[in-house]
Short mmCIF file of C-alpha atoms and ligand atoms in Angstrom, two decimals:
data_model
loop_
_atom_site.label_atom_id
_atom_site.label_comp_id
_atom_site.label_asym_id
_atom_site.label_seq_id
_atom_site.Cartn_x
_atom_site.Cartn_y
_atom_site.Cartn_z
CA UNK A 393 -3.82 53.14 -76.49
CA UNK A 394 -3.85 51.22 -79.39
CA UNK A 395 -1.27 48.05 -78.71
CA UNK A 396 1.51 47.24 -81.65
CA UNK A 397 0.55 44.12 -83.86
CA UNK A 398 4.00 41.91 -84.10
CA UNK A 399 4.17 39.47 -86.68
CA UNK A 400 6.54 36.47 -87.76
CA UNK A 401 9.44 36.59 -89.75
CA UNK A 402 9.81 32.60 -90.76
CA UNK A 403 13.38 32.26 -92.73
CA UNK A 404 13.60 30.01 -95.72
CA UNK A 405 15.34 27.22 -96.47
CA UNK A 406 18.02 26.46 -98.67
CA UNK A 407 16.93 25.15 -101.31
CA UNK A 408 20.00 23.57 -102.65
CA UNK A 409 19.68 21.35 -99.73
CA UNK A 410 20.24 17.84 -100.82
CA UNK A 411 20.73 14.17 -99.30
CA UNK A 412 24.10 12.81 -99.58
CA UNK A 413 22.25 9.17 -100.06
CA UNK A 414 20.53 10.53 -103.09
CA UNK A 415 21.84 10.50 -106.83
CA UNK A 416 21.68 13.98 -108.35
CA UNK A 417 19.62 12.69 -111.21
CA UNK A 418 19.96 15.97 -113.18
CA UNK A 419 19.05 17.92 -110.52
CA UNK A 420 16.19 16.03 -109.76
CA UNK A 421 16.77 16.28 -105.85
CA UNK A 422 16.98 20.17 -106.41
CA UNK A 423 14.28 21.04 -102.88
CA UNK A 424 14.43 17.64 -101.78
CA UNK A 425 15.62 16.29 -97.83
CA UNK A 426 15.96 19.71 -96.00
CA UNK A 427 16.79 20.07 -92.28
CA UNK A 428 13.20 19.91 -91.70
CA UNK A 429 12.44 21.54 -87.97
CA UNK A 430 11.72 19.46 -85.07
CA UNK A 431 8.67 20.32 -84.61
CA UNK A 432 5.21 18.65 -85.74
CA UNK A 433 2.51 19.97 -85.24
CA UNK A 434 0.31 17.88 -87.15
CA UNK A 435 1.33 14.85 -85.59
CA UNK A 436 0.60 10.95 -85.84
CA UNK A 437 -3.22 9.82 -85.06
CA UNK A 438 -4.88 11.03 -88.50
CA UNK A 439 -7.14 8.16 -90.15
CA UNK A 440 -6.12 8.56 -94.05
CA UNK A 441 -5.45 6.71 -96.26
CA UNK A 442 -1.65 4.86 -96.89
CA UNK A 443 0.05 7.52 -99.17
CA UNK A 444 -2.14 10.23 -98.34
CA UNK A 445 -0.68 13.22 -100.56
CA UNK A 446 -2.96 15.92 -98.28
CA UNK A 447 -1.60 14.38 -95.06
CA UNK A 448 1.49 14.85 -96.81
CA UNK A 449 1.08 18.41 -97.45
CA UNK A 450 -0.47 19.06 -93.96
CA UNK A 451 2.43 18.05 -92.44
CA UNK A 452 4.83 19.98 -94.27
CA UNK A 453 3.01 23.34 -93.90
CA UNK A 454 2.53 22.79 -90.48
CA UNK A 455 6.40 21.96 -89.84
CA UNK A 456 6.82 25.06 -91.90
CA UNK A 457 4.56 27.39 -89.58
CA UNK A 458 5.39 25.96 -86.41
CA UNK A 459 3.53 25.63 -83.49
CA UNK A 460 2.38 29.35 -82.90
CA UNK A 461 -0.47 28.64 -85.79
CA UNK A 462 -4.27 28.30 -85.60
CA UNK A 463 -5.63 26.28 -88.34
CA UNK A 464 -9.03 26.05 -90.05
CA UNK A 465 -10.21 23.13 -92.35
CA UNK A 466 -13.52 22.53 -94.11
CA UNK A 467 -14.78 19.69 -94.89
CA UNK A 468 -13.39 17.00 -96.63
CA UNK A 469 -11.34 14.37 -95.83
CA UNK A 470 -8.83 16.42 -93.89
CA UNK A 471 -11.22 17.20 -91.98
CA UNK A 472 -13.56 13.67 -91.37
CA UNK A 473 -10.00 11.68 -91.07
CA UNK A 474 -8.17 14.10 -88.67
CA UNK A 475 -11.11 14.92 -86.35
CA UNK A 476 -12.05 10.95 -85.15
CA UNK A 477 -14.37 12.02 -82.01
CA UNK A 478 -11.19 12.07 -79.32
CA UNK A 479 -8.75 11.82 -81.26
CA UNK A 480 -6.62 14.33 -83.72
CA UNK A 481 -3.31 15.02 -85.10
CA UNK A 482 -3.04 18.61 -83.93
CA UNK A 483 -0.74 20.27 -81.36
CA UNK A 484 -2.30 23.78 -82.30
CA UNK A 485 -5.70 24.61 -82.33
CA UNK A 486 -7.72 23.62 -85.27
CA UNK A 487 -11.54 24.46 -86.09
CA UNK A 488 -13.94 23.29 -88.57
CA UNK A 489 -15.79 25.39 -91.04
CA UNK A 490 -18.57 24.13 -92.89
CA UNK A 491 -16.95 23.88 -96.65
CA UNK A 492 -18.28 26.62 -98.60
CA UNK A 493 -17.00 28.78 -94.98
CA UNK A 494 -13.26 28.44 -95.01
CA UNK A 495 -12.83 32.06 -96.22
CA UNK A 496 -14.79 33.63 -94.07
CA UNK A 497 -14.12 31.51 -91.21
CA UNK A 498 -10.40 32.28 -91.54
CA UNK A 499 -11.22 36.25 -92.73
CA UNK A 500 -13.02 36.32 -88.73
CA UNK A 501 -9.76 34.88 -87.27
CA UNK A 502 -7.38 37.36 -88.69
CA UNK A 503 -10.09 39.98 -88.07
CA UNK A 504 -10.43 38.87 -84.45
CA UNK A 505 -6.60 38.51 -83.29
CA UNK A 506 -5.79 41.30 -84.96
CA UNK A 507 -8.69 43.63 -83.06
CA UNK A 508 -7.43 41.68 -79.75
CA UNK A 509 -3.72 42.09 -79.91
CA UNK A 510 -4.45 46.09 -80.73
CA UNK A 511 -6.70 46.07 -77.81
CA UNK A 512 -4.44 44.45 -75.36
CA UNK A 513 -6.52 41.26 -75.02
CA UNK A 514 -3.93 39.11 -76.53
CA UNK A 515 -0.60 38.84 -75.32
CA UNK A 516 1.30 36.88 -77.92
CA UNK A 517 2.60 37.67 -81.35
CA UNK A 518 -0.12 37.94 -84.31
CA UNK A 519 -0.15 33.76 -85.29
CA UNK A 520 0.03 32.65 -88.24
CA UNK A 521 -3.64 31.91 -89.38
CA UNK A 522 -4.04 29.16 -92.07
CA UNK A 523 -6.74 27.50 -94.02
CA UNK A 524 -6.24 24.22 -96.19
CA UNK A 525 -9.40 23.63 -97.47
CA UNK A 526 -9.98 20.75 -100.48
CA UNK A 527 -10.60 21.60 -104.35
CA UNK A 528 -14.18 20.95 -104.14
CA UNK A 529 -14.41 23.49 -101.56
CA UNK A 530 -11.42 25.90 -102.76
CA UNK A 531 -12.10 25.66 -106.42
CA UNK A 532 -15.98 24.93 -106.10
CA UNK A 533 -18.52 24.97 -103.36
CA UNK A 534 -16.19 27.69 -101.03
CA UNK A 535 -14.51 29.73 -104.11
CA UNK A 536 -16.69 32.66 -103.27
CA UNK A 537 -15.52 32.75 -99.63
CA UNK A 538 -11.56 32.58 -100.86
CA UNK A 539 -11.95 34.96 -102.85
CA UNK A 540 -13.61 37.47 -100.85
CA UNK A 541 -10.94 37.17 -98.11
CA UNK A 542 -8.34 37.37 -100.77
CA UNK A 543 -10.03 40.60 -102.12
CA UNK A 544 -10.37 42.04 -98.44
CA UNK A 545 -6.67 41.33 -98.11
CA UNK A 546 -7.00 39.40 -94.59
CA UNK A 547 -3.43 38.61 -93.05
CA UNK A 548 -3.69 34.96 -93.28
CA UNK A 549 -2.17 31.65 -95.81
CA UNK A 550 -5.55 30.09 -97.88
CA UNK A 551 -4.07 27.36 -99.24
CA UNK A 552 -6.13 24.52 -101.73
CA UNK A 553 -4.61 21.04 -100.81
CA UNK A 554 -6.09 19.85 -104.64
CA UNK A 555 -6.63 16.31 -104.98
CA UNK A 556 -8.41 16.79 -108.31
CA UNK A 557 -11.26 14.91 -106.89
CA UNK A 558 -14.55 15.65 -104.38
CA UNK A 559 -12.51 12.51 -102.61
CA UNK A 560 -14.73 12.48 -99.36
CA UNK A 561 -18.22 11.42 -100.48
CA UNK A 562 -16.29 8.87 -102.98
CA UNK A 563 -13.99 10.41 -105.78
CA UNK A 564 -16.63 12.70 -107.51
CA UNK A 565 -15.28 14.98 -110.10
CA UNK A 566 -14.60 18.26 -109.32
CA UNK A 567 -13.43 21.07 -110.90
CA UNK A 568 -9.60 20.84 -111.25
CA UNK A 569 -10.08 16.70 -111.81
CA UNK A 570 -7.95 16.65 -114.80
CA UNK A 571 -9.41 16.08 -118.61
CA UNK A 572 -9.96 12.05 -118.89
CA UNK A 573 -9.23 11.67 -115.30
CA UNK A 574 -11.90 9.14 -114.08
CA UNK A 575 -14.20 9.46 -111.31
CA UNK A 576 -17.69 8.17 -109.75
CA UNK A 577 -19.34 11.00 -111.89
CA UNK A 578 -17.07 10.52 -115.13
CA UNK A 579 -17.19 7.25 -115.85
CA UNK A 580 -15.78 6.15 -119.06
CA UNK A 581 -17.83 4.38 -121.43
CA UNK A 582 -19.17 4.14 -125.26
CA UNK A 583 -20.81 7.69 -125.25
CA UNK A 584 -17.84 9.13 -123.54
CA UNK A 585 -14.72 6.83 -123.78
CA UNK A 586 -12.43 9.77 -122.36
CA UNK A 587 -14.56 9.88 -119.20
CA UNK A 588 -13.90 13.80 -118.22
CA UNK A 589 -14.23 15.83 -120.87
CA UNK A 590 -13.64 19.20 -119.47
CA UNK A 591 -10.26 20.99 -118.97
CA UNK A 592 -9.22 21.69 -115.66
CA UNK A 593 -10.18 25.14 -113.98
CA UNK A 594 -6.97 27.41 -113.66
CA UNK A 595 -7.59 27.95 -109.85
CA UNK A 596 -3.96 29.46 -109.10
CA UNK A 597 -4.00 31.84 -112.53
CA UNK A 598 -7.46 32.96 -111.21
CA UNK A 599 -6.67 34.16 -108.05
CA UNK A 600 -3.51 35.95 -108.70
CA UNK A 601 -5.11 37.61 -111.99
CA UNK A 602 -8.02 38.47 -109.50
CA UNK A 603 -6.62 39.38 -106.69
CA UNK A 604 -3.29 40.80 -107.57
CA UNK A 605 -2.42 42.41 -104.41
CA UNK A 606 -1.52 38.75 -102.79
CA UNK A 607 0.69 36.21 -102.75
CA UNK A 608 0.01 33.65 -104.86
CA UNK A 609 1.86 30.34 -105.82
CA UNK A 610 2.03 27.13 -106.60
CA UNK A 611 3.75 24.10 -105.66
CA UNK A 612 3.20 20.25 -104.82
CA UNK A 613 4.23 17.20 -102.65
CA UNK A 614 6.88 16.33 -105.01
CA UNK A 615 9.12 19.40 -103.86
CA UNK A 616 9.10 20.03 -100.09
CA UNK A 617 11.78 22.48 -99.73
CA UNK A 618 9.36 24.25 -102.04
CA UNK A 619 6.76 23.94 -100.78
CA UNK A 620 7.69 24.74 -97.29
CA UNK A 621 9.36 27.96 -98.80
CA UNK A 622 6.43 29.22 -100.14
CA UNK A 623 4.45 28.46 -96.81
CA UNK A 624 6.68 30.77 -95.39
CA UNK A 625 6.67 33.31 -97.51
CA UNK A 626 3.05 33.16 -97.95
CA UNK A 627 2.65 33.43 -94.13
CA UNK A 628 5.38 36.38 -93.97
CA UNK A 629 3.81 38.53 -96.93
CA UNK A 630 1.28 40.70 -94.99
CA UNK A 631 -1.70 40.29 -96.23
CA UNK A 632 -3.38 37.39 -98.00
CA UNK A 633 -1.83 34.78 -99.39
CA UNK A 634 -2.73 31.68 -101.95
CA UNK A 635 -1.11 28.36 -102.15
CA UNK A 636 -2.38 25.84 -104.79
CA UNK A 637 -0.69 22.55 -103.70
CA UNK A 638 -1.03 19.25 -105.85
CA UNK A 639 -1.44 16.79 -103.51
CA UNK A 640 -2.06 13.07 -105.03
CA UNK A 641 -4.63 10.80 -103.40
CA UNK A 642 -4.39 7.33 -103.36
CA UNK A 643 -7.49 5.92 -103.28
CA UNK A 644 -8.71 8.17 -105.85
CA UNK A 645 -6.25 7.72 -108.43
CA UNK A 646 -5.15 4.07 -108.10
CA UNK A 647 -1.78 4.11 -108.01
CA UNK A 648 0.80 2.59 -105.65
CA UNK A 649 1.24 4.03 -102.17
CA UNK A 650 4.48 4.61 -102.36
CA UNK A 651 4.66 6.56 -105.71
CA UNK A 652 2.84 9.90 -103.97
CA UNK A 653 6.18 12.30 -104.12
CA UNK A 654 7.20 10.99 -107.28
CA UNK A 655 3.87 11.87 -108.46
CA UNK A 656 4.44 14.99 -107.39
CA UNK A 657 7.54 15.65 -109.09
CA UNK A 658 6.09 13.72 -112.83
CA UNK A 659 3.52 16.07 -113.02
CA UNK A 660 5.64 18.97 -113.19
CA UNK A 661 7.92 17.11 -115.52
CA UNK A 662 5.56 16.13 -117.55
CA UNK A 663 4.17 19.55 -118.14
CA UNK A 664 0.85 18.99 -116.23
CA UNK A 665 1.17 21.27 -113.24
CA UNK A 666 3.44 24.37 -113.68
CA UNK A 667 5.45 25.22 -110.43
CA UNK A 668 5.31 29.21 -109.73
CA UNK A 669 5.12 32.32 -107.65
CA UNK A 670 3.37 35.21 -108.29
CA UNK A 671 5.08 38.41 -106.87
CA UNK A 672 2.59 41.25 -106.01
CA UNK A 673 5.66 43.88 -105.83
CA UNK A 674 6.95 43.34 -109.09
CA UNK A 675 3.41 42.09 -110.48
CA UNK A 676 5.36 39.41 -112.11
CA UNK A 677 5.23 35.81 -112.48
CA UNK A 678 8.28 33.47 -112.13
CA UNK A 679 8.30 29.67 -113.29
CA UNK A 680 10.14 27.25 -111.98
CA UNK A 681 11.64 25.02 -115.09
CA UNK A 682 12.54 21.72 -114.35
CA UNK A 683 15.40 20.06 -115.20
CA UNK A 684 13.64 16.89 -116.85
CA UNK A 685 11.10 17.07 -119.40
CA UNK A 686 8.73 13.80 -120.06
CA UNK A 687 6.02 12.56 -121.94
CA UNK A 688 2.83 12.81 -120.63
CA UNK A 689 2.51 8.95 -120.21
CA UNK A 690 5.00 8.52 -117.89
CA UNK A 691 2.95 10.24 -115.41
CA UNK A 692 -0.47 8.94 -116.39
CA UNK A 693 0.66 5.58 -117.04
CA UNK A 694 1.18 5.07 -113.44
CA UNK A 695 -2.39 5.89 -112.33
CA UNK A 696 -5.45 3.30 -112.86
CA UNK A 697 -7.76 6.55 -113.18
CA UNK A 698 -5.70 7.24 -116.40
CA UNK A 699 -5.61 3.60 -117.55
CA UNK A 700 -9.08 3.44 -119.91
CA UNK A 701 -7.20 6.54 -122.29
CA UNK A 702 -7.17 6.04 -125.94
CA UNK A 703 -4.36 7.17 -128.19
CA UNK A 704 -6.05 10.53 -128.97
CA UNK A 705 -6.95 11.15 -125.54
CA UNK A 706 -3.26 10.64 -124.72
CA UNK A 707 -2.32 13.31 -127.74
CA UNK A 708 -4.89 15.55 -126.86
CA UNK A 709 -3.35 15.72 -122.94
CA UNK A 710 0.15 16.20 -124.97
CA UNK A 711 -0.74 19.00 -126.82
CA UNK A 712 -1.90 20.74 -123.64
CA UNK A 713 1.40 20.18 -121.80
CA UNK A 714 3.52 21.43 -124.88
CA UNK A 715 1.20 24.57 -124.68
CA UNK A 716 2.24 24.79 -120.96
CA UNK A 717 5.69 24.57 -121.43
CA UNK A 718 5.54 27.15 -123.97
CA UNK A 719 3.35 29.23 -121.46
CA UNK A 720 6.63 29.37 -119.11
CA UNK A 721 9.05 30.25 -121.28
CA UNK A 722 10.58 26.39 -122.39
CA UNK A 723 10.93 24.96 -125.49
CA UNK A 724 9.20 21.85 -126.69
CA UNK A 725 11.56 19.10 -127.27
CA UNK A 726 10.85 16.71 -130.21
CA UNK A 727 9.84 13.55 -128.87
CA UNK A 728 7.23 15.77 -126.81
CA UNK A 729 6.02 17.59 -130.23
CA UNK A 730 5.41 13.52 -132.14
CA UNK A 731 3.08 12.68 -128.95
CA UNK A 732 0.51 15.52 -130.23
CA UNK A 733 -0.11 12.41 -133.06
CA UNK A 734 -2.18 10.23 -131.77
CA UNK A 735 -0.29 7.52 -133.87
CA UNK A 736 2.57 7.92 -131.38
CA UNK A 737 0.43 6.35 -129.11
CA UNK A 738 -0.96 3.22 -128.02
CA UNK A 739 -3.58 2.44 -125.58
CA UNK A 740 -2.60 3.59 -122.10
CA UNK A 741 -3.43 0.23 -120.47
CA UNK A 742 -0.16 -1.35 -123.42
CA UNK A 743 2.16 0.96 -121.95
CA UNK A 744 4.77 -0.95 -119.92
CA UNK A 745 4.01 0.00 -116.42
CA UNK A 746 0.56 1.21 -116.42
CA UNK A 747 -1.97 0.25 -113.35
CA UNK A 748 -4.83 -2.16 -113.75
CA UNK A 749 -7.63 -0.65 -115.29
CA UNK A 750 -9.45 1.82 -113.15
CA UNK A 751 -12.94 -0.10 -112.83
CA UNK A 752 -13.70 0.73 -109.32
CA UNK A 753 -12.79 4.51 -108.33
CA UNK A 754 -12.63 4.97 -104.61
CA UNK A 755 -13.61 1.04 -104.24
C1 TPP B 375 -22.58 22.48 -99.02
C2 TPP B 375 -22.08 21.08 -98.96
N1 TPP B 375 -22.23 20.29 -100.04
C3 TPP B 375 -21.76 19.03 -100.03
C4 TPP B 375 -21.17 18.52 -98.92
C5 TPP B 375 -20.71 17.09 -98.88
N2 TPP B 375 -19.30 16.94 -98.86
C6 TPP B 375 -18.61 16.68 -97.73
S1 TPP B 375 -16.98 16.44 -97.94
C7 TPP B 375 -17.15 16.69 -99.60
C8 TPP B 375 -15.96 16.55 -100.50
C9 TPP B 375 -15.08 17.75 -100.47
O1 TPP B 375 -14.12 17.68 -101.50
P1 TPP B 375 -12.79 18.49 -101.37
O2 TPP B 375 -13.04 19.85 -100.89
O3 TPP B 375 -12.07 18.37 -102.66
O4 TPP B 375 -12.01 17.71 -100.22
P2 TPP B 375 -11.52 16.17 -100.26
O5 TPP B 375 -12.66 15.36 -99.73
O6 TPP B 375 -11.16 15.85 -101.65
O7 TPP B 375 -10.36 16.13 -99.32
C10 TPP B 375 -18.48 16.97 -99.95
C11 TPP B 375 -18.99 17.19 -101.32
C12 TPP B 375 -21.04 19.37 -97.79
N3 TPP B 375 -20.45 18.95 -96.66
N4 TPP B 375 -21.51 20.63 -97.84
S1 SF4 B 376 -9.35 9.34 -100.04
FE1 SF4 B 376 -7.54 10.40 -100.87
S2 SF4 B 376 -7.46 12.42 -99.88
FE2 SF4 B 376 -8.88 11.11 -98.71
S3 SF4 B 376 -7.62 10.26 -97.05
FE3 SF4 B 376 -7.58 8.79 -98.76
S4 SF4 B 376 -5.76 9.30 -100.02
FE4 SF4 B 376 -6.21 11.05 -98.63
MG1 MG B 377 -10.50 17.18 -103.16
#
């Protein structure tokens, strides 16, 4: 007799939730300082970096699943700095996948609890089953694998922690590395003073266009409330689920440690990274617009990988934000409109509180 497969029901949080020791900057603090739960299970003993956005986001999902999870990572740096020989941040088991593997790794797991619990062989509740796997591999070398679990609808959370950068073999461009973001493999330089020249690929749009039968969404360190939400509700829709989480990286970017969640939150602002959720009842998309709306240089002026842009470059990077804020349904104020002339701009290294100039990515 075939056994009964129980799942998790997580509950959100509110997302109202605010600090009382916070200003309500306009809303700013809208998802920020929840009642976080108690539990951790991806706890102290990780070797990254000060300001680790990833380690960031690890932790939050992880809060936000709770400790009846089993976790897969490919490689990358969450997996070389979280898996020191004897030592690791995990209270729930946790298994490597080589990193074009994390989709079929994770499609096995689902597979394989969900045969055993049916069988009898496994007592508990169905876990929840979650991959984070880097851009490179999510976006890149393991895209295929993603996908073909999406398509195949396996009950499990794939979620791309994106650092815009290959950050583990030294800050190597990869496929969501934003245009004129520097890395190791776009320098800039005389022939190509922007340094990348490509747009980034629309990882999130492609997987919910593809595979519209999942959950997708998107979301970043800047917004945990958010971003815990839509763990949840990625790990409660049955089926598969996508989470594209920006996730800022220290080392890569040159910026100060500190700055990570506000990062987070500028990049939205700032038009760069639109905040959504794909539901695939309704087939519908739903935008989250925040309350403050900024130039593009406030966000890139705090990162050295920004700091060789020219005034065109800058414009250039403003006329793509103004397209995405018209993409989700806001309107384009003014002062955002002037930046698409280069003449509104000056070098990004003049701007008041830029970073030294990037000249050693990853050094
Ligand atoms: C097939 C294959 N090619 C290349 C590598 C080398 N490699 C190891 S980690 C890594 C970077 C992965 O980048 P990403 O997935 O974005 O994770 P991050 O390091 O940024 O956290 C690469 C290229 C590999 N392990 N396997
Ligand atoms: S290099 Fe970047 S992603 Fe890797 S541990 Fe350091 S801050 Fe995190
Ligand atoms: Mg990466």
């Amino acid at each position: 007799m075939a056994h009964e497969v129980v799942r998790h029901n997580l509950p959100l949080f509110d997302e109202e939730g605010r600090s009382a020791a916070v200003d309500d900057d306009a809303g700013r603090d809208r998802h920020y300082l929840p009642d976080f739960p108690a539990e951790d299970p991806y706890a102290a003993g990780h070797r990254t970096c000060a300001g680790c956005g990833p380690a960031i986001q690890y932790r939050w999902v992880l809060k936000a699943a709770g400790e009846d999870s089993v976790l897969a990572g490919p490689t990358g740096c969450m997996y070389v700095a979280n898996s020191t020989y004897l030592c690791t941040p995990y209270t729930v088991p946790w298994a490597h996948t080589p990193i074009a593997s994390g989709g079929s790794f994770t499609s096995g797991m689902a597979a394989g609890y969900e045969a055993m619990i049916r069988k009898g062989r496994y007592p508990g509740r169905y876990p929840n089953i979650i991959v984070m796997a880097g851009d490179g591999s999510a976006a890149d070398i393991g895209l295929g694998s993603i996908s073909g679990a999406l398509y195949r609808n396996h009950d499990a959370l794939f979620v791309c922690y994106d650092n815009e950068c290959y950050a583990n073999t030294g800050i190597q461009t990869s496929p969501t590395t934003p245009y004129a973001g520097m890395t190791t493999f776009t320098p800039f330089g005389k022939a190509i003073p922007e340094g990348k020249k490509l747009p980034p690929k629309n990882l999130a749009k492609m997987m919910a266009a593809g595979h519209p039968h999942c959950y997708v969404a998107t979301t970043t360190v800047g917004y945990p409330v958010d971003l815990m939400n839509k763990t949840r509700k990625g790990l409660n829709h049955v089926g598969a689920a996508f989470l594209h989480c920006y996730t800022p990286c220290q080392k890569g970017w040159v910026y100060q440690t500190s700055m990570t969640v506000e990062l987070g939150r500028r990049v939205v602002e700032a038009g760069l990274f639109p905040v959504w959720e794909y539901d695939p009842e309704s087939r519908e998309y739903h935008y989250f617009h925040p309350p403050v709306q900024r130039p593009v240089t406030d966000y890139l002026a705090m990162q050295g990988r920004f700091g060789h842009m020219l005034p065109e470059h800058i414009a250039a990077l403003q006329r793509g934000a103004n397209q995405n804020w018209q993409d989700i349904g806001m309107d384009v104020p003014a002062d955002l409109r002037a930046g698409e002339d280069p003449a509104h701009h000056k070098r990004l290294s003049e701007e008041s509180y830029s970073m030294p100039l990037n000249r050693g990515v990853g050094a």
